[in-house]
Coordinates of C-alpha atoms in Angstrom, one line a residue:
M29 CA 0.0 0.0 0.0
T30 CA 1.3 3.5 -0.9
N31 CA 0.5 6.7 0.9
F32 CA -1.4 9.5 -0.9
R33 CA -3.1 12.7 0.0
E34 CA -5.4 15.2 -1.6
F35 CA -3.4 17.8 -3.5
L36 CA -4.3 21.4 -4.4
D37 CA -1.9 24.0 -5.8
A38 CA -3.4 27.3 -7.1
P39 CA -0.6 29.9 -7.4
P40 CA -1.7 33.4 -8.6
N41 CA -2.3 33.7 -12.4
E42 CA -1.9 29.9 -12.9
V43 CA -4.6 27.2 -13.6
P44 CA -5.3 25.4 -10.4
V45 CA -3.9 21.9 -10.0
R46 CA -6.2 19.4 -8.1
G47 CA -5.8 15.7 -7.5
F48 CA -4.0 13.2 -5.3
L49 CA -0.3 13.0 -4.6
H50 CA 1.3 9.6 -4.0
Q51 CA 4.6 9.8 -2.2
P52 CA 6.8 6.7 -2.0
T53 CA 8.6 5.6 1.1
S54 CA 11.9 5.6 -0.7
A55 CA 11.7 8.3 -3.5
N56 CA 14.1 8.3 -6.4
G57 CA 13.5 12.0 -7.1
D58 CA 11.5 11.5 -10.3
C59 CA 7.8 12.2 -10.8
L60 CA 4.9 11.0 -13.0
I61 CA 1.8 13.0 -13.6
L62 CA -1.2 11.0 -14.7
T63 CA -4.5 12.4 -16.0
H64 CA -7.8 10.9 -17.2
G65 CA -10.0 10.5 -20.2
A66 CA -13.0 12.6 -21.4
G67 CA -15.6 10.6 -19.4
A68 CA -13.7 10.1 -16.2
N69 CA -11.7 11.8 -13.5
C70 CA -8.5 11.1 -11.6
D71 CA -10.2 8.5 -9.5
S72 CA -10.6 6.1 -12.5
P73 CA -9.6 2.6 -11.6
L74 CA -6.8 2.6 -14.2
L75 CA -5.2 5.7 -12.8
V76 CA -5.5 4.6 -9.2
A77 CA -4.0 1.3 -10.0
L78 CA -1.1 2.8 -12.0
A79 CA -0.4 5.5 -9.4
G80 CA 0.0 2.9 -6.7
A81 CA 2.2 0.7 -8.8
F82 CA 4.5 3.5 -10.0
C83 CA 4.7 5.0 -6.5
A84 CA 5.7 1.6 -5.1
S85 CA 8.6 1.6 -7.6
G86 CA 9.9 4.9 -6.2
L87 CA 8.3 7.6 -8.3
T88 CA 6.3 10.4 -6.8
V89 CA 2.9 10.3 -8.7
L90 CA 0.3 13.0 -9.1
R91 CA -3.0 11.9 -10.6
C92 CA -4.9 15.1 -11.4
D93 CA -8.2 16.3 -12.7
L94 CA -8.0 18.3 -15.9
P95 CA -9.6 21.8 -15.8
F96 CA -12.7 20.7 -17.6
R97 CA -13.4 18.2 -14.9
Q98 CA -12.7 20.7 -12.1
L99 CA -15.5 22.9 -13.6
R100 CA -18.1 20.1 -13.9
P101 CA -18.2 16.7 -12.2
H102 CA -19.7 14.8 -15.1
G103 CA -19.8 14.9 -18.9
P104 CA -17.2 15.3 -21.6
P105 CA -15.1 18.3 -22.1
Q106 CA -17.0 21.2 -23.8
R107 CA -15.9 22.5 -27.2
G108 CA -12.9 24.8 -26.8
S109 CA -11.7 23.4 -23.5
A110 CA -8.6 21.6 -24.9
E111 CA -6.3 24.7 -24.7
R112 CA -7.2 25.3 -21.0
D113 CA -6.7 21.5 -20.3
Q114 CA -3.2 21.8 -21.8
Q115 CA -2.6 24.8 -19.6
G116 CA -3.7 22.7 -16.6
L117 CA -1.2 20.0 -17.5
N118 CA 1.5 22.7 -17.8
A119 CA 0.6 24.0 -14.4
A120 CA 0.8 20.5 -12.9
I121 CA 4.3 20.1 -14.4
A122 CA 5.4 23.4 -12.9
S123 CA 4.0 22.4 -9.6
M124 CA 5.8 19.0 -9.5
R125 CA 9.1 20.6 -10.6
R126 CA 8.8 22.8 -7.5
Q127 CA 8.5 19.8 -5.3
T128 CA 10.6 17.1 -6.9
P129 CA 14.3 17.3 -7.9
G130 CA 14.4 14.7 -10.7
R131 CA 12.8 14.1 -14.1
V132 CA 9.2 14.7 -14.8
F133 CA 7.1 12.2 -16.9
L134 CA 3.6 13.0 -18.2
G135 CA 1.0 10.4 -18.8
G136 CA -2.7 10.4 -19.7
H137 CA -5.5 8.1 -20.7
S138 CA -7.3 8.7 -23.9
Y139 CA -8.3 12.4 -24.1
G140 CA -5.8 13.2 -21.3
G141 CA -3.0 11.5 -23.2
R142 CA -3.9 13.3 -26.4
Q143 CA -3.7 16.7 -24.6
A144 CA -0.4 15.6 -23.1
S145 CA 1.0 14.8 -26.5
I146 CA -0.2 18.0 -28.1
L147 CA 1.4 19.9 -25.2
G148 CA 4.6 17.9 -25.6
A149 CA 4.7 18.7 -29.4
A150 CA 4.2 22.4 -28.7
E151 CA 6.9 22.6 -26.0
P152 CA 9.8 20.3 -26.7
G153 CA 11.7 19.5 -23.5
L154 CA 8.8 20.4 -21.2
V155 CA 8.8 16.9 -19.8
D156 CA 11.3 14.0 -20.1
C157 CA 9.0 11.3 -21.4
L158 CA 5.3 10.6 -22.2
L159 CA 3.1 7.7 -21.2
L160 CA 0.1 7.6 -23.5
L161 CA -2.6 5.1 -22.5
S162 CA -5.2 4.2 -25.2
Y163 CA -4.4 7.1 -27.4
P164 CA -7.7 8.0 -29.2
L165 CA -6.3 7.8 -32.8
H166 CA -9.7 8.4 -34.3
P167 CA -13.4 8.3 -33.3
P168 CA -14.8 4.8 -33.3
Q169 CA -15.8 3.6 -36.8
R170 CA -14.4 6.8 -38.3
P171 CA -10.8 5.8 -39.3
G172 CA -10.5 8.8 -41.7
E173 CA -10.6 11.3 -38.9
L174 CA -7.1 10.9 -37.6
R175 CA -5.9 12.9 -34.6
T176 CA -2.3 12.9 -35.6
G177 CA -1.6 16.4 -37.0
H178 CA 0.9 17.2 -34.2
F179 CA 2.8 13.9 -34.4
P180 CA 5.5 15.1 -36.8
R181 CA 6.4 17.9 -34.3
L182 CA 6.6 15.6 -31.3
Q183 CA 10.2 15.5 -30.0
T184 CA 9.6 13.9 -26.6
P185 CA 10.1 10.1 -26.2
A186 CA 6.7 8.6 -26.0
M187 CA 5.5 5.1 -24.9
F188 CA 2.0 4.1 -26.2
V189 CA -0.1 1.4 -24.4
H190 CA -3.0 0.2 -26.5
G191 CA -5.6 -2.6 -26.2
T192 CA -5.9 -5.0 -29.1
R193 CA -9.7 -4.5 -29.0
D194 CA -9.7 -0.7 -28.8
G195 CA -12.3 0.9 -31.0
F196 CA -10.4 4.2 -31.2
G197 CA -7.6 2.6 -33.3
S198 CA -6.3 -0.9 -34.2
I199 CA -2.7 -2.0 -33.4
D200 CA -1.9 -1.8 -37.1
E201 CA -3.3 1.7 -37.3
M202 CA -1.2 2.7 -34.3
I203 CA 2.0 1.2 -35.8
A204 CA 1.4 3.3 -39.0
A205 CA 0.7 6.5 -37.1
L206 CA 3.7 6.2 -34.9
K207 CA 6.0 6.3 -37.9
H208 CA 5.2 10.0 -38.2
I209 CA 6.7 10.8 -34.8
P210 CA 10.4 11.8 -35.0
A211 CA 11.0 11.1 -31.3
R212 CA 11.7 7.6 -30.0
T213 CA 8.5 5.7 -29.5
E214 CA 7.4 2.3 -28.3
L215 CA 4.0 0.6 -28.6
L216 CA 2.9 -1.9 -26.0
P217 CA -0.1 -3.9 -27.1
I218 CA -2.4 -5.3 -24.3
T219 CA -4.0 -8.5 -25.6
G220 CA -7.8 -8.6 -25.4
A221 CA -8.1 -5.2 -23.8
G222 CA -10.5 -2.5 -24.9
H223 CA -10.2 1.3 -24.5
E224 CA -10.2 1.1 -20.7
L225 CA -7.1 -1.3 -20.7
I226 CA -7.8 -2.7 -17.3
M227 CA -9.9 -5.9 -17.1
K228 CA -10.7 -8.5 -14.4
R229 CA -8.2 -10.9 -15.7
N230 CA -5.3 -8.4 -15.8
R231 CA -6.2 -6.1 -12.9
D232 CA -3.3 -7.3 -10.8
E233 CA -0.6 -7.9 -13.4
L234 CA -1.2 -4.9 -15.8
P235 CA 0.0 -2.2 -13.4
K236 CA 3.2 -4.1 -12.7
M237 CA 3.8 -4.8 -16.3
L238 CA 3.3 -1.2 -17.3
V239 CA 5.7 0.0 -14.6
E240 CA 8.4 -2.3 -15.8
A241 CA 7.9 -1.5 -19.4
F242 CA 7.8 2.2 -18.9
R243 CA 10.9 2.2 -16.7
L244 CA 12.9 0.3 -19.3
F245 CA 11.7 2.8 -21.9
A246 CA 12.1 6.0 -19.9
Y247 CA 15.4 5.3 -18.4
D248 CA 16.9 4.2 -21.7
V249 CA 15.8 7.2 -23.8
G250 CA 19.4 7.8 -25.0
A251 CA 19.5 4.4 -26.7

């Protein structure tokens, strides 16, 4: 079991950061920020499980609500909220850099991961590595509406974790899309998983597997 507490940071003139901070017993100095998809919040089972597993491995973990979720407890982000949600991630990064001495990794599920990748493309070097869970490559059954326009500008190493039954993009579509990213990437398929990634049969093993895979990727970015 890892220790965590409610977290709120609202410096003047910055977007507030709200969520939960997981602090390891033996910290390695590095931090992972995790955020949620369009229909969830930072208490989603996937984020809670991953935060505990990454914290147990020595990382300080912040799982945070995007600004759209801070404004309304339910429902998807409203049109035009993406820019402020990216500002919210930027504020979370700044907050964690004030509190942790090491590297900062940024991760998100679905919509949250998409906003993280857009922010990373716009500001190279802002974070050290991205963890993108169930990237929403296109709307279900609309493969022509790709959400990859920023991929050629992404200079931050990025690890993608994707279910083989995800309706937002097949593994083959993901492989093709990642070829447009100039930064180092890795795709980790999760057999049998849909968009939520976590299932009854992988609930215990998935977090540990992702921690190990991401640590190998993130700490070998110079390869």
